[in-house]
Amino acid sequence: MSKSILLINGPNLNLLGTREPHIYGSATLADVETSAKQQTERLGFSLSTFQSNHEGHIIDRIQEARGHCDFVIINPGGLTHTSVAIRDALLGVQIPFVEVHVSNIHARESWRNHSYLSDKAVAVICGLGVFGYTAAIDFIAQKLDPQKGS
Ligand SMILES: O=C(O)[C@@H]1C=C(O)[C@@H](O)[C@H](O)C1
């Protein structure tokens, strides 16, 4: 059974490519997910993807992953800065996760500097644009199977 990764994107990330491209770039969410699926296939892992604009739906998807997923990559969008409940869900299912932000949240408005997840994340990647997702997958590949990462 191949190791599995769940990629979760939160509110407004479905607008990637058209939303404030000077901050978030021109790649669409479909581009991100397609690239991630190709990358994980090359590495011999399985990838599930999920995007929602609704906090509860994200929590439900995290809970569904318990026992079925080896690592989570999550960009909670704006919920990064507000959601204790998503933090609790990730801790509750005990699945390690990498937090990704397309933009550098530490170089933006002060209220974006805080994440409710970062202190519990295995790693936090921000400011790399959508390459952050690629980096997260490669990092996780090394964690799950040291022979596979680059
Ligand atoms: O950089 C990102 O991917 C994050 C995405 C969002 O939608 C914002 O609300 C966050 O503040 C930053």
PDB file of C-alpha atoms and ligand atoms in Angstrom:
ATOM      1  CA  MET A   1       0.000   0.000   0.000  1.00  0.00           C
ATOM      2  CA  SER A   2       1.595   3.304  -1.075  1.00  0.00           C
ATOM      3  CA  LYS A   3       1.900   6.119   1.415  1.00  0.00           C
ATOM      4  CA  SER A   4      -0.776   8.756   1.056  1.00  0.00           C
ATOM      5  CA  ILE A   5      -0.768  12.523   1.237  1.00  0.00           C
ATOM      6  CA  LEU A   6      -3.806  14.804   1.556  1.00  0.00           C
ATOM      7  CA  LEU A   7      -3.558  18.321   0.098  1.00  0.00           C
ATOM      8  CA  ILE A   8      -6.078  20.730   1.603  1.00  0.00           C
ATOM      9  CA  ASN A   9      -6.627  24.282   0.409  1.00  0.00           C
ATOM     10  CA  GLY A  10      -8.922  26.628   2.275  1.00  0.00           C
ATOM     11  CA  PRO A  11     -11.058  29.618   1.505  1.00  0.00           C
ATOM     12  CA  ASN A  12     -10.483  31.635  -1.671  1.00  0.00           C
ATOM     13  CA  LEU A  13      -7.672  29.391  -2.901  1.00  0.00           C
ATOM     14  CA  ASN A  14     -10.076  28.228  -5.563  1.00  0.00           C
ATOM     15  CA  LEU A  15      -9.503  31.731  -6.955  1.00  0.00           C
ATOM     16  CA  LEU A  16      -5.775  31.200  -7.433  1.00  0.00           C
ATOM     17  CA  GLY A  17      -4.693  32.558 -10.800  1.00  0.00           C
ATOM     18  CA  THR A  18      -7.192  35.375 -10.851  1.00  0.00           C
ATOM     19  CA  ARG A  19      -7.085  36.559  -7.248  1.00  0.00           C
ATOM     20  CA  GLU A  20      -4.551  39.319  -6.559  1.00  0.00           C
ATOM     21  CA  PRO A  21      -2.000  37.807  -8.977  1.00  0.00           C
ATOM     22  CA  HIS A  22       0.670  40.242  -7.754  1.00  0.00           C
ATOM     23  CA  ILE A  23       0.498  38.396  -4.421  1.00  0.00           C
ATOM     24  CA  TYR A  24      -0.600  34.869  -5.339  1.00  0.00           C
ATOM     25  CA  GLY A  25       0.711  34.538  -8.888  1.00  0.00           C
ATOM     26  CA  SER A  26      -0.955  33.295 -12.055  1.00  0.00           C
ATOM     27  CA  ALA A  27      -1.150  29.543 -11.455  1.00  0.00           C
ATOM     28  CA  THR A  28      -4.622  28.198 -10.835  1.00  0.00           C
ATOM     29  CA  LEU A  29      -5.643  25.720  -8.166  1.00  0.00           C
ATOM     30  CA  ALA A  30      -6.100  23.182 -10.951  1.00  0.00           C
ATOM     31  CA  ASP A  31      -2.494  23.805 -11.987  1.00  0.00           C
ATOM     32  CA  VAL A  32      -1.343  23.256  -8.393  1.00  0.00           C
ATOM     33  CA  GLU A  33      -3.332  20.056  -7.949  1.00  0.00           C
ATOM     34  CA  THR A  34      -2.334  18.630 -11.337  1.00  0.00           C
ATOM     35  CA  SER A  35       1.332  19.324 -10.675  1.00  0.00           C
ATOM     36  CA  ALA A  36       1.079  17.834  -7.191  1.00  0.00           C
ATOM     37  CA  LYS A  37      -0.562  14.669  -8.528  1.00  0.00           C
ATOM     38  CA  GLN A  38       2.147  14.259 -11.173  1.00  0.00           C
ATOM     39  CA  GLN A  39       4.874  14.826  -8.586  1.00  0.00           C
ATOM     40  CA  THR A  40       3.464  12.350  -6.060  1.00  0.00           C
ATOM     41  CA  GLU A  41       2.901   9.739  -8.767  1.00  0.00           C
ATOM     42  CA  ARG A  42       6.547  10.069  -9.789  1.00  0.00           C
ATOM     43  CA  LEU A  43       7.516   9.587  -6.162  1.00  0.00           C
ATOM     44  CA  GLY A  44       5.261   6.566  -5.721  1.00  0.00           C
ATOM     45  CA  PHE A  45       2.807   8.133  -3.308  1.00  0.00           C
ATOM     46  CA  SER A  46      -0.924   8.652  -3.586  1.00  0.00           C
ATOM     47  CA  LEU A  47      -2.406  12.152  -3.349  1.00  0.00           C
ATOM     48  CA  SER A  48      -5.896  13.290  -2.469  1.00  0.00           C
ATOM     49  CA  THR A  49      -6.854  16.928  -2.908  1.00  0.00           C
ATOM     50  CA  PHE A  50      -9.582  18.986  -1.262  1.00  0.00           C
ATOM     51  CA  GLN A  51     -10.566  22.634  -1.368  1.00  0.00           C
ATOM     52  CA  SER A  52     -13.327  24.318   0.559  1.00  0.00           C
ATOM     53  CA  ASN A  53     -14.401  27.824   1.493  1.00  0.00           C
ATOM     54  CA  HIS A  54     -16.068  26.412   4.617  1.00  0.00           C
ATOM     55  CA  GLU A  55     -14.271  25.765   7.905  1.00  0.00           C
ATOM     56  CA  GLY A  56     -16.522  22.910   8.936  1.00  0.00           C
ATOM     57  CA  HIS A  57     -16.068  21.111   5.635  1.00  0.00           C
ATOM     58  CA  ILE A  58     -12.308  21.344   6.051  1.00  0.00           C
ATOM     59  CA  ILE A  59     -12.612  19.924   9.561  1.00  0.00           C
ATOM     60  CA  ASP A  60     -14.821  17.094   8.292  1.00  0.00           C
ATOM     61  CA  ARG A  61     -12.234  16.249   5.607  1.00  0.00           C
ATOM     62  CA  ILE A  62      -9.421  16.239   8.157  1.00  0.00           C
ATOM     63  CA  GLN A  63     -11.397  13.903  10.412  1.00  0.00           C
ATOM     64  CA  GLU A  64     -12.158  11.601   7.455  1.00  0.00           C
ATOM     65  CA  ALA A  65      -8.407  11.291   6.860  1.00  0.00           C
ATOM     66  CA  ARG A  66      -7.752   9.625  10.223  1.00  0.00           C
ATOM     67  CA  GLY A  67      -6.319   6.186   9.564  1.00  0.00           C
ATOM     68  CA  HIS A  68      -6.179   6.768   5.808  1.00  0.00           C
ATOM     69  CA  CYS A  69      -3.479   9.384   5.351  1.00  0.00           C
ATOM     70  CA  ASP A  70       0.187   9.560   6.257  1.00  0.00           C
ATOM     71  CA  PHE A  71       0.745  13.330   5.868  1.00  0.00           C
ATOM     72  CA  VAL A  72      -1.342  16.428   5.311  1.00  0.00           C
ATOM     73  CA  ILE A  73      -0.340  19.526   3.395  1.00  0.00           C
ATOM     74  CA  ILE A  74      -2.630  22.386   4.352  1.00  0.00           C
ATOM     75  CA  ASN A  75      -3.009  25.955   3.237  1.00  0.00           C
ATOM     76  CA  PRO A  76      -5.934  27.109   5.394  1.00  0.00           C
ATOM     77  CA  GLY A  77      -6.133  30.465   3.633  1.00  0.00           C
ATOM     78  CA  GLY A  78      -7.550  33.128   5.886  1.00  0.00           C
ATOM     79  CA  LEU A  79      -8.547  30.479   8.435  1.00  0.00           C
ATOM     80  CA  THR A  80      -4.822  30.265   9.227  1.00  0.00           C
ATOM     81  CA  HIS A  81      -5.249  33.349  11.350  1.00  0.00           C
ATOM     82  CA  THR A  82      -8.542  32.506  13.036  1.00  0.00           C
ATOM     83  CA  SER A  83      -9.224  28.791  13.310  1.00  0.00           C
ATOM     84  CA  VAL A  84      -8.604  27.030  16.598  1.00  0.00           C
ATOM     85  CA  ALA A  85     -10.984  24.368  15.314  1.00  0.00           C
ATOM     86  CA  ILE A  86      -8.794  23.392  12.358  1.00  0.00           C
ATOM     87  CA  ARG A  87      -5.800  23.208  14.742  1.00  0.00           C
ATOM     88  CA  ASP A  88      -7.801  20.972  17.040  1.00  0.00           C
ATOM     89  CA  ALA A  89      -8.879  18.734  14.146  1.00  0.00           C
ATOM     90  CA  LEU A  90      -5.298  18.235  12.986  1.00  0.00           C
ATOM     91  CA  LEU A  91      -4.162  17.465  16.515  1.00  0.00           C
ATOM     92  CA  GLY A  92      -7.164  15.247  17.038  1.00  0.00           C
ATOM     93  CA  VAL A  93      -6.467  12.945  14.101  1.00  0.00           C
ATOM     94  CA  GLN A  94      -2.746  12.862  14.898  1.00  0.00           C
ATOM     95  CA  ILE A  95      -1.629  13.151  11.284  1.00  0.00           C
ATOM     96  CA  PRO A  96       1.586  15.118  10.749  1.00  0.00           C
ATOM     97  CA  PHE A  97       1.178  18.148   8.545  1.00  0.00           C
ATOM     98  CA  VAL A  98       3.084  20.756   6.591  1.00  0.00           C
ATOM     99  CA  GLU A  99       1.599  24.259   6.517  1.00  0.00           C
ATOM    100  CA  VAL A 100       1.957  26.087   3.192  1.00  0.00           C
ATOM    101  CA  HIS A 101       1.244  29.692   2.292  1.00  0.00           C
ATOM    102  CA  VAL A 102       1.739  30.992  -1.233  1.00  0.00           C
ATOM    103  CA  SER A 103       2.602  34.448   0.080  1.00  0.00           C
ATOM    104  CA  ASN A 104       5.015  35.366   2.846  1.00  0.00           C
ATOM    105  CA  ILE A 105       2.507  35.927   5.636  1.00  0.00           C
ATOM    106  CA  HIS A 106       5.237  37.492   7.756  1.00  0.00           C
ATOM    107  CA  ALA A 107       5.741  40.311   5.271  1.00  0.00           C
ATOM    108  CA  ARG A 108       2.071  41.278   5.084  1.00  0.00           C
ATOM    109  CA  GLU A 109      -0.487  42.828   7.395  1.00  0.00           C
ATOM    110  CA  SER A 110       0.409  42.207  11.034  1.00  0.00           C
ATOM    111  CA  TRP A 111      -2.741  40.139  11.647  1.00  0.00           C
ATOM    112  CA  ARG A 112      -1.556  37.728   8.937  1.00  0.00           C
ATOM    113  CA  ASN A 113       1.715  37.120  10.782  1.00  0.00           C
ATOM    114  CA  HIS A 114       0.076  34.747  13.283  1.00  0.00           C
ATOM    115  CA  SER A 115      -0.947  31.188  12.461  1.00  0.00           C
ATOM    116  CA  TYR A 116      -2.963  28.945  14.765  1.00  0.00           C
ATOM    117  CA  LEU A 117      -1.183  25.955  13.210  1.00  0.00           C
ATOM    118  CA  SER A 118       2.492  26.751  12.844  1.00  0.00           C
ATOM    119  CA  ASP A 119       3.734  25.638  16.257  1.00  0.00           C
ATOM    120  CA  LYS A 120       2.309  22.171  15.609  1.00  0.00           C
ATOM    121  CA  ALA A 121       3.371  21.862  11.976  1.00  0.00           C
ATOM    122  CA  VAL A 122       6.283  19.609  11.038  1.00  0.00           C
ATOM    123  CA  ALA A 123       7.277  22.442   8.695  1.00  0.00           C
ATOM    124  CA  VAL A 124       5.939  25.787   7.529  1.00  0.00           C
ATOM    125  CA  ILE A 125       6.596  26.957   3.967  1.00  0.00           C
ATOM    126  CA  CYS A 126       5.569  30.454   2.980  1.00  0.00           C
ATOM    127  CA  GLY A 127       6.532  32.995   0.337  1.00  0.00           C
ATOM    128  CA  LEU A 128       7.635  30.517  -2.325  1.00  0.00           C
ATOM    129  CA  GLY A 129       4.513  30.991  -4.404  1.00  0.00           C
ATOM    130  CA  VAL A 130       2.934  27.754  -5.544  1.00  0.00           C
ATOM    131  CA  PHE A 131       6.375  26.142  -5.484  1.00  0.00           C
ATOM    132  CA  GLY A 132       5.715  25.848  -1.775  1.00  0.00           C
ATOM    133  CA  TYR A 133       3.419  22.924  -2.516  1.00  0.00           C
ATOM    134  CA  THR A 134       6.147  21.257  -4.592  1.00  0.00           C
ATOM    135  CA  ALA A 135       8.665  21.779  -1.817  1.00  0.00           C
ATOM    136  CA  ALA A 136       6.245  20.384   0.741  1.00  0.00           C
ATOM    137  CA  ILE A 137       5.746  17.185  -1.265  1.00  0.00           C
ATOM    138  CA  ASP A 138       9.468  16.688  -1.717  1.00  0.00           C
ATOM    139  CA  PHE A 139      10.044  17.273   1.996  1.00  0.00           C
ATOM    140  CA  ILE A 140       7.321  14.793   2.933  1.00  0.00           C
ATOM    141  CA  ALA A 141       8.693  12.229   0.477  1.00  0.00           C
ATOM    142  CA  GLN A 142      11.996  12.328   2.311  1.00  0.00           C
ATOM    143  CA  LYS A 143      10.203  11.928   5.635  1.00  0.00           C
ATOM    144  CA  LEU A 144       8.047   9.011   4.475  1.00  0.00           C
ATOM    145  CA  ASP A 145      10.787   7.265   2.492  1.00  0.00           C
ATOM    146  CA  PRO A 146      14.304   8.679   2.656  1.00  0.00           C
ATOM    147  CA  GLN A 147      15.149   6.883  -0.589  1.00  0.00           C
ATOM    148  CA  LYS A 148      12.515   8.839  -2.525  1.00  0.00           C
ATOM    149  CA  GLY A 149      13.097  12.491  -1.770  1.00  0.00           C
ATOM    150  CA  SER A 150      15.447  14.450  -4.018  1.00  0.00           C
TER     151      SER A 150
HETATM  152  O1  LIG B   1      -0.426  33.055   1.211  1.00  0.00           O
HETATM  153  C1  LIG B   1      -1.386  32.261   1.295  1.00  0.00           C
HETATM  154  O2  LIG B   1      -1.465  31.197   0.643  1.00  0.00           O
HETATM  155  C2  LIG B   1      -2.533  32.553   2.258  1.00  0.00           C
HETATM  156  C3  LIG B   1      -3.826  32.581   1.545  1.00  0.00           C
HETATM  157  C4  LIG B   1      -4.870  33.339   1.922  1.00  0.00           C
HETATM  158  O3  LIG B   1      -6.050  33.205   1.324  1.00  0.00           O
HETATM  159  C5  LIG B   1      -4.706  34.408   2.930  1.00  0.00           C
HETATM  160  O4  LIG B   1      -5.930  34.677   3.649  1.00  0.00           O
HETATM  161  C6  LIG B   1      -3.578  34.122   3.880  1.00  0.00           C
HETATM  162  O5  LIG B   1      -3.353  35.197   4.758  1.00  0.00           O
HETATM  163  C7  LIG B   1      -2.308  33.772   3.083  1.00  0.00           C
END
